[in-house]
Tab-separated table of C-alpha atoms in Angstrom:
chain	number	residue	atom	x	y	z
A	1	MET	CA	-19.477	-47.768	-8.029
A	2	ASN	CA	-21.542	-50.713	-9.225
A	3	PHE	CA	-25.098	-50.417	-10.510
A	4	PHE	CA	-27.575	-52.653	-12.301
A	5	ALA	CA	-31.292	-53.017	-13.032
A	6	SER	CA	-33.464	-56.098	-12.604
A	7	HIS	CA	-37.083	-56.965	-13.272
A	8	TRP	CA	-39.097	-57.142	-10.030
A	9	GLY	CA	-42.593	-57.913	-11.283
A	10	SER	CA	-45.515	-56.267	-12.999
A	11	ILE	CA	-48.607	-54.306	-11.986
A	12	ASP	CA	-51.501	-53.892	-14.400
A	13	GLY	CA	-49.225	-54.925	-17.251
A	14	GLU	CA	-46.516	-52.398	-16.388
A	15	ASP	CA	-42.988	-53.579	-15.592
A	16	VAL	CA	-41.774	-52.921	-12.083
A	17	MET	CA	-38.007	-52.628	-11.795
A	18	ILE	CA	-35.389	-52.599	-9.043
A	19	TYR	CA	-32.327	-50.396	-9.508
A	20	SER	CA	-29.394	-51.306	-7.258
A	21	ILE	CA	-26.403	-49.055	-6.641
A	22	THR	CA	-23.375	-49.898	-4.478
A	23	THR	CA	-20.948	-47.108	-3.644
A	24	GLU	CA	-17.236	-47.214	-2.952
A	25	GLY	CA	-18.146	-46.241	0.608
A	26	GLY	CA	-20.036	-49.501	1.169
A	27	LEU	CA	-23.603	-48.186	0.843
A	28	GLU	CA	-26.067	-50.222	-1.197
A	29	VAL	CA	-29.248	-48.443	-2.243
A	30	SER	CA	-32.159	-50.143	-4.004
A	31	VAL	CA	-34.811	-48.017	-5.683
A	32	SER	CA	-37.930	-49.044	-7.614
A	33	ASN	CA	-40.047	-47.286	-10.194
A	34	LEU	CA	-43.074	-48.393	-8.140
A	35	GLY	CA	-43.795	-45.307	-6.079
A	36	ALA	CA	-40.274	-44.114	-6.976
A	37	ALA	CA	-39.510	-45.905	-3.718
A	38	MET	CA	-36.256	-46.448	-1.886
A	39	VAL	CA	-36.686	-50.153	-1.160
A	40	ALA	CA	-33.475	-50.695	0.820
A	41	MET	CA	-30.450	-48.893	2.181
A	42	ARG	CA	-27.762	-51.290	3.370
A	43	LEU	CA	-24.438	-50.310	4.900
A	44	LEU	CA	-21.277	-52.231	5.722
A	45	ASN	CA	-20.514	-51.035	9.255
A	46	ASP	CA	-17.185	-50.772	11.067
A	47	GLU	CA	-17.510	-54.400	12.245
A	48	ASN	CA	-17.849	-55.626	8.654
A	49	GLU	CA	-21.545	-56.406	9.088
A	50	THR	CA	-24.217	-55.417	6.592
A	51	LEU	CA	-27.121	-53.592	8.210
A	52	ASN	CA	-30.349	-52.631	6.474
A	53	LEU	CA	-31.055	-49.090	7.614
A	54	ALA	CA	-34.294	-48.431	5.690
A	55	TYR	CA	-37.442	-50.545	5.770
A	56	GLY	CA	-38.767	-51.983	2.527
A	57	LEU	CA	-40.922	-54.843	1.284
A	58	LEU	CA	-40.320	-58.049	-0.655
A	59	ARG	CA	-42.771	-57.799	-3.547
A	60	PRO	CA	-44.394	-55.015	-5.576
A	61	SER	CA	-47.832	-56.303	-4.576
A	62	ASP	CA	-46.903	-55.744	-0.923
A	63	TYR	CA	-46.526	-52.026	-1.561
A	64	LEU	CA	-50.095	-51.821	-2.860
A	65	LYS	CA	-51.365	-53.479	0.330
A	66	ALA	CA	-49.210	-51.580	2.817
A	67	ASP	CA	-50.931	-48.755	4.667
A	68	TYR	CA	-47.761	-47.104	5.979
A	69	TYR	CA	-45.946	-45.886	2.815
A	70	PRO	CA	-42.532	-47.558	3.288
A	71	GLY	CA	-39.850	-45.594	1.423
A	72	VAL	CA	-42.184	-44.290	-1.276
A	73	ILE	CA	-42.618	-40.836	-2.767
A	74	VAL	CA	-45.960	-39.529	-1.518
A	75	GLY	CA	-48.108	-36.977	-3.329
A	76	ARG	CA	-49.841	-35.058	-4.628
A	77	TYR	CA	-49.871	-33.844	-1.051
A	78	ALA	CA	-47.679	-35.321	1.654
A	79	ASN	CA	-49.274	-35.482	5.100
A	80	ARG	CA	-52.835	-34.389	5.852
A	81	ILE	CA	-55.401	-31.973	4.451
A	82	ALA	CA	-58.341	-31.397	6.771
A	83	ASN	CA	-61.781	-32.509	5.592
A	84	ALA	CA	-60.218	-33.604	2.272
A	85	LYS	CA	-60.953	-30.318	0.558
A	86	PHE	CA	-59.571	-26.879	-0.217
A	87	THR	CA	-60.575	-23.769	-2.144
A	88	ILE	CA	-58.631	-22.039	-4.912
A	89	GLY	CA	-60.228	-18.739	-5.833
A	90	ALA	CA	-63.955	-19.309	-5.711
A	91	GLU	CA	-63.790	-23.025	-6.542
A	92	GLU	CA	-63.833	-25.752	-3.904
A	93	PHE	CA	-62.158	-29.080	-4.626
A	94	GLU	CA	-63.205	-32.271	-2.868
A	95	LEU	CA	-60.370	-34.761	-2.511
A	96	SER	CA	-60.081	-38.515	-1.998
A	97	ALA	CA	-60.496	-38.959	1.771
A	98	ASN	CA	-58.563	-41.957	3.037
A	99	GLU	CA	-58.096	-41.243	6.750
A	100	GLY	CA	-61.551	-40.697	8.156
A	101	LYS	CA	-62.809	-37.421	6.751
A	102	ASN	CA	-59.271	-36.244	5.928
A	103	ILE	CA	-56.840	-37.014	3.129
A	104	LEU	CA	-53.386	-38.434	3.912
A	105	HIS	CA	-50.383	-38.650	1.542
A	106	GLY	CA	-52.309	-38.003	-1.648
A	107	GLY	CA	-55.462	-40.060	-1.216
A	108	LYS	CA	-56.559	-43.600	-1.912
A	109	ILE	CA	-54.348	-43.997	-5.000
A	110	GLY	CA	-51.571	-41.486	-4.579
A	111	PHE	CA	-48.171	-41.252	-6.257
A	112	SER	CA	-46.947	-44.004	-3.919
A	113	HIS	CA	-49.147	-46.539	-5.717
A	114	ARG	CA	-48.163	-45.640	-9.306
A	115	VAL	CA	-45.601	-47.216	-11.599
A	116	TRP	CA	-43.396	-44.323	-12.688
A	117	GLU	CA	-41.602	-44.090	-16.022
A	118	THR	CA	-37.831	-44.528	-15.780
A	119	VAL	CA	-36.216	-41.700	-17.730
A	120	MET	CA	-32.553	-42.276	-16.904
A	121	PHE	CA	-30.274	-44.725	-15.077
A	122	GLU	CA	-26.600	-43.997	-15.617
A	123	GLU	CA	-23.340	-43.069	-13.908
A	124	HIS	CA	-21.110	-40.038	-14.477
A	125	ASN	CA	-17.882	-39.334	-12.578
A	126	GLY	CA	-18.809	-41.284	-9.464
A	127	VAL	CA	-22.447	-40.154	-9.384
A	128	CYS	CA	-25.239	-42.586	-10.262
A	129	MET	CA	-28.334	-40.810	-11.560
A	130	LEU	CA	-31.797	-42.318	-11.608
A	131	GLU	CA	-34.722	-40.253	-12.892
A	132	PHE	CA	-38.446	-41.060	-12.791
A	133	TYR	CA	-41.390	-39.309	-14.436
A	134	LEU	CA	-45.102	-39.349	-13.646
A	135	LYS	CA	-48.041	-37.500	-15.182
A	136	SER	CA	-50.985	-36.880	-12.872
A	137	PRO	CA	-54.134	-35.897	-14.786
A	138	HIS	CA	-56.586	-33.157	-13.869
A	139	GLY	CA	-58.959	-34.497	-11.219
A	140	ASP	CA	-56.505	-37.116	-9.941
A	141	GLN	CA	-57.763	-37.904	-6.397
A	142	GLY	CA	-59.746	-34.661	-6.705
A	143	PHE	CA	-56.746	-32.362	-7.260
A	144	PRO	CA	-56.976	-29.811	-10.080
A	145	GLY	CA	-54.563	-29.472	-12.979
A	146	ASN	CA	-52.534	-31.758	-15.184
A	147	VAL	CA	-49.298	-32.107	-13.221
A	148	GLU	CA	-45.999	-33.502	-14.501
A	149	VAL	CA	-43.514	-34.686	-11.879
A	150	TRP	CA	-39.865	-35.704	-12.046
A	151	VAL	CA	-37.957	-37.326	-9.171
A	152	ILE	CA	-34.178	-37.589	-9.536
A	153	TYR	CA	-31.999	-39.730	-7.293
A	154	GLN	CA	-28.268	-38.988	-7.281
A	155	ILE	CA	-26.083	-41.403	-5.307
A	156	THR	CA	-22.414	-40.692	-4.704
A	157	ASP	CA	-19.413	-42.737	-3.626
A	158	ASP	CA	-19.222	-40.795	-0.354
A	159	ASN	CA	-22.609	-42.263	0.625
A	160	GLN	CA	-24.921	-39.381	-0.115
A	161	VAL	CA	-28.382	-39.920	-1.576
A	162	SER	CA	-29.846	-36.778	-3.125
A	163	ILE	CA	-33.547	-36.752	-3.997
A	164	SER	CA	-34.736	-33.847	-6.141
A	165	TYR	CA	-38.332	-33.103	-7.033
A	166	ARG	CA	-39.517	-31.010	-9.974
A	167	ALA	CA	-43.081	-30.433	-11.139
A	168	VAL	CA	-45.197	-28.188	-13.352
A	169	THR	CA	-48.950	-27.705	-13.737
A	170	ASP	CA	-51.328	-26.280	-16.322
A	171	ARG	CA	-53.712	-24.764	-13.747
A	172	PRO	CA	-53.457	-23.664	-10.106
A	173	THR	CA	-53.090	-26.600	-7.732
A	174	HIS	CA	-51.538	-27.554	-4.406
A	175	LEU	CA	-48.448	-29.753	-4.367
A	176	ASN	CA	-46.320	-31.128	-1.532
A	177	LEU	CA	-43.958	-34.066	-2.152
A	178	THR	CA	-41.714	-36.064	0.158
A	179	THR	CA	-40.060	-39.431	0.598
A	180	HIS	CA	-41.427	-41.546	3.437
A	181	GLY	CA	-38.400	-43.497	4.624
A	182	TYR	CA	-38.456	-45.639	7.775
A	183	PHE	CA	-34.958	-45.612	9.292
A	184	ASN	CA	-33.431	-47.669	12.073
A	185	LEU	CA	-29.665	-47.365	12.447
A	186	SER	CA	-29.416	-50.617	14.424
A	187	GLY	CA	-30.579	-52.521	11.344
A	188	PHE	CA	-33.977	-52.931	13.062
A	189	GLU	CA	-32.432	-55.173	15.728
A	190	THR	CA	-33.524	-52.819	18.525
A	191	ASP	CA	-36.019	-49.998	18.898
A	192	VAL	CA	-35.005	-46.415	18.144
A	193	LEU	CA	-35.441	-44.929	21.610
A	194	ASP	CA	-31.671	-44.828	22.133
A	195	HIS	CA	-31.007	-43.092	18.806
A	196	MET	CA	-29.668	-39.589	19.317
A	197	LEU	CA	-31.578	-36.943	17.363
A	198	ARG	CA	-30.985	-33.290	16.571
A	199	ILE	CA	-33.434	-31.072	14.658
A	200	ASP	CA	-32.533	-27.504	13.716
A	201	ALA	CA	-35.937	-26.065	14.580
A	202	ASP	CA	-37.067	-23.555	17.203
A	203	HIS	CA	-40.749	-24.206	16.502
A	204	TYR	CA	-43.140	-27.063	15.801
A	205	LEU	CA	-46.814	-27.416	14.876
A	206	PRO	CA	-49.201	-28.620	17.601
A	207	VAL	CA	-51.957	-30.913	16.320
A	208	ASN	CA	-55.497	-31.874	17.246
A	209	SER	CA	-56.815	-35.384	17.882
A	210	GLU	CA	-56.863	-36.083	14.116
A	211	LEU	CA	-53.203	-34.996	13.768
A	212	ILE	CA	-54.221	-31.854	11.885
A	213	PRO	CA	-52.177	-28.784	12.860
A	214	THR	CA	-54.136	-26.307	14.975
A	215	GLY	CA	-52.571	-23.370	13.086
A	216	GLU	CA	-50.333	-22.380	15.985
A	217	ILE	CA	-46.575	-22.235	15.450
A	218	ARG	CA	-45.230	-22.999	18.926
A	219	GLU	CA	-41.748	-22.721	20.397
A	220	VAL	CA	-40.050	-26.019	21.268
A	221	ASN	CA	-38.242	-24.447	24.226
A	222	GLY	CA	-39.085	-26.186	27.483
A	223	SER	CA	-41.108	-28.903	25.767
A	224	PRO	CA	-40.522	-32.586	24.872
A	225	PHE	CA	-40.334	-31.418	21.228
A	226	ASP	CA	-36.993	-29.683	21.773
A	227	PHE	CA	-34.297	-31.499	19.769
A	228	ARG	CA	-32.094	-28.480	19.108
A	229	ARG	CA	-29.293	-30.341	20.860
A	230	PHE	CA	-28.702	-34.071	20.569
A	231	LYS	CA	-31.199	-35.958	22.707
A	232	ALA	CA	-32.311	-39.584	22.765
A	233	VAL	CA	-35.500	-40.152	20.785
A	234	GLY	CA	-37.021	-41.800	23.847
A	235	ALA	CA	-35.888	-39.221	26.417
A	236	ASP	CA	-39.241	-37.392	26.586
A	237	ILE	CA	-41.458	-39.536	24.397
A	238	ASP	CA	-43.711	-40.509	27.308
A	239	LEU	CA	-44.677	-36.831	27.593
A	240	VAL	CA	-46.144	-36.766	24.076
A	241	GLY	CA	-47.843	-40.170	24.137
A	242	THR	CA	-46.587	-43.300	22.439
A	243	CYS	CA	-44.883	-41.613	19.490
A	244	TYR	CA	-43.936	-38.378	17.789
A	245	ASP	CA	-45.998	-37.455	14.724
A	246	HIS	CA	-45.408	-33.725	14.370
A	247	CYS	CA	-44.057	-31.255	11.855
A	248	TYR	CA	-41.085	-29.061	12.749
A	249	VAL	CA	-40.492	-25.576	11.349
A	250	LEU	CA	-36.891	-25.672	10.166
A	251	ASN	CA	-34.650	-22.704	10.954
A	252	ASN	CA	-32.465	-22.635	7.857
A	253	PRO	CA	-33.561	-25.227	5.294
A	254	THR	CA	-30.847	-25.299	2.633
A	255	ILE	CA	-28.735	-28.057	1.120
A	256	ASP	CA	-25.712	-26.528	2.866
A	257	ASN	CA	-27.176	-26.667	6.372
A	258	PRO	CA	-27.869	-29.963	8.175
A	259	SER	CA	-31.507	-29.752	9.271
A	260	VAL	CA	-31.618	-33.146	11.003
A	261	ALA	CA	-29.008	-35.529	12.357
A	262	LEU	CA	-29.707	-39.029	13.671
A	263	TYR	CA	-27.029	-41.155	15.339
A	264	ASN	CA	-26.928	-44.629	16.866
A	265	PRO	CA	-24.258	-44.735	19.610
A	266	LYS	CA	-24.086	-48.541	19.461
A	267	THR	CA	-23.531	-49.038	15.732
A	268	HIS	CA	-21.823	-45.631	15.292
A	269	ILE	CA	-23.926	-45.021	12.173
A	270	GLY	CA	-25.210	-41.542	11.451
A	271	LEU	CA	-27.791	-40.136	9.065
A	272	THR	CA	-27.824	-36.415	8.293
A	273	ILE	CA	-30.565	-34.710	6.298
A	274	TYR	CA	-30.223	-31.526	4.279
A	275	THR	CA	-33.321	-30.080	2.641
A	276	THR	CA	-34.804	-27.023	0.970
A	277	GLN	CA	-38.264	-27.788	2.356
A	278	PRO	CA	-39.588	-25.504	5.128
A	279	GLY	CA	-40.569	-28.313	7.480
A	280	ILE	CA	-39.922	-31.896	8.431
A	281	GLN	CA	-42.352	-34.425	9.881
A	282	LEU	CA	-40.950	-36.522	12.724
A	283	TYR	CA	-42.765	-39.849	13.104
A	284	THR	CA	-41.677	-42.678	15.396
A	285	PRO	CA	-44.171	-45.505	14.753
A	286	MET	CA	-45.268	-47.982	17.376
A	287	ASN	CA	-47.835	-49.876	15.299
A	288	ARG	CA	-46.446	-52.869	13.463
A	289	PRO	CA	-46.674	-52.961	9.652
A	290	ASN	CA	-49.882	-54.455	8.280
A	291	VAL	CA	-47.692	-56.060	5.589
A	292	ALA	CA	-44.579	-57.609	7.090
A	293	ASN	CA	-41.189	-58.269	5.515
A	294	PRO	CA	-39.746	-61.534	6.849
A	295	MET	CA	-36.275	-60.436	5.743
A	296	ILE	CA	-36.365	-57.596	8.281
A	297	LYS	CA	-37.282	-58.750	11.759
A	298	LEU	CA	-38.524	-55.872	13.842
A	299	PRO	CA	-37.796	-55.494	17.577
A	300	GLU	CA	-40.402	-57.181	19.745
A	301	LYS	CA	-41.668	-53.904	21.192
A	302	GLY	CA	-41.072	-50.187	21.159
A	303	ASN	CA	-40.833	-47.547	18.454
A	304	TRP	CA	-39.288	-49.451	15.577
A	305	ALA	CA	-38.251	-46.649	13.207
A	306	VAL	CA	-37.675	-42.938	12.800
A	307	CYS	CA	-39.381	-41.288	9.836
A	308	MET	CA	-38.089	-37.841	8.928
A	309	GLU	CA	-40.106	-36.469	6.034
A	310	PRO	CA	-38.981	-33.096	4.589
A	311	GLN	CA	-42.080	-31.290	3.334
A	312	HIS	CA	-44.330	-28.267	3.480
A	313	PHE	CA	-46.609	-28.026	6.479
A	314	PRO	CA	-49.699	-30.243	6.781
A	315	ASN	CA	-53.019	-28.644	5.835
A	316	SER	CA	-51.312	-25.604	4.298
A	317	PRO	CA	-54.047	-25.214	1.627
A	318	ASN	CA	-56.493	-24.425	4.449
A	319	GLU	CA	-54.149	-22.527	6.754
A	320	GLY	CA	-53.208	-19.013	5.695
A	321	ARG	CA	-50.484	-18.686	8.344
A	322	PHE	CA	-48.402	-21.450	6.766
A	323	PRO	CA	-46.116	-21.116	3.712
A	324	SER	CA	-48.205	-21.533	0.576
A	325	THR	CA	-48.186	-24.795	-1.378
A	326	LEU	CA	-50.029	-23.280	-4.333
A	327	LEU	CA	-48.337	-24.046	-7.655
A	328	LEU	CA	-49.321	-21.880	-10.632
A	329	PRO	CA	-48.916	-22.414	-14.383
A	330	GLY	CA	-45.541	-21.106	-15.474
A	331	GLN	CA	-43.987	-21.858	-12.078
A	332	GLU	CA	-41.830	-24.869	-11.243
A	333	TYR	CA	-41.986	-26.856	-8.047
A	334	ASP	CA	-38.340	-27.488	-7.147
A	335	HIS	CA	-37.030	-29.031	-3.914
A	336	THR	CA	-34.062	-31.162	-2.936
A	337	THR	CA	-33.321	-33.416	0.039
A	338	ILE	CA	-29.956	-35.049	0.720
A	339	LEU	CA	-29.476	-38.085	2.964
A	340	SER	CA	-25.866	-38.470	4.108
A	341	VAL	CA	-24.881	-41.787	5.708
A	342	THR	CA	-21.748	-41.960	7.841
A	343	VAL	CA	-19.922	-44.368	10.134
A	344	GLY	CA	-18.313	-42.991	13.271
A	345	GLY	CA	-20.320	-39.770	13.553
A	346	VAL	CA	-22.619	-37.393	11.730
A	347	ASP	CA	-22.092	-34.447	9.399
A	348	GLU	CA	-21.631	-31.159	11.239
């Protein structure tokens, strides 16, 4: 395993770094302390070609302009909270609305737009560890409590990328963290409609016109949302509109059970996701990035990526039927997601 750090730029006087790790299995992962983002994931395929499987940007300043959160850690609250407010006890908290009247991915200046402190970058016994730390003060984007967050990447020679999240608070608050990777297992040379997808979920969350869950937990059976067996991403996409943007209720979310598997039958590259989070957001964007990366040429048309974001359910602070996202003093927020990259198949 090879790994090194390099200076990428600066934002408001803070150094922005790139940390590059190359495994014995031919996977190269680049991570930045800006947004604790995974900037690139490149793989040497079985035809000895290097494909970039995850979308990233060229410059730190691009990440501050981008409105689509490429590869970053989003928080304090991943996904949407209706009307940008919630109530804890008798106190109502108004949040930083940034999608109409709602809040998306933490508000106008969420965790994705912060320069995190690098705590550790080292290798032990074939595992490269990279740890970031961020302190979010009380009132940050309207959220209560001083919250401390740690994100730990662990990258192994068998091409697994583990992302662990830990956090504590000094007063009750809501917290929901995820990584917002954009994946295309063709190296972005074609759209993702031919990618084969499996999601271990019997239920999903229907949404309204603002993409806020209605509160119903609906069975996928007999619907275009059924990915319990491998199915092409594009097989039923015309029945849901132009793209998927829905949260699935995972059946058995543990790091020992593959919750999601994505496979490209042309490149023979697979991506399997294990997670301890109760849900996963499936998003297959059609809209082109408002900030482009000339190093990654997107397909001329079609859904250009698959985002699979392990997380708690959207709008949980306002929906009593969903698992709670309330974090109390003395508790620890603790979740892990593992991305496993393979050539020739997917993890079973």
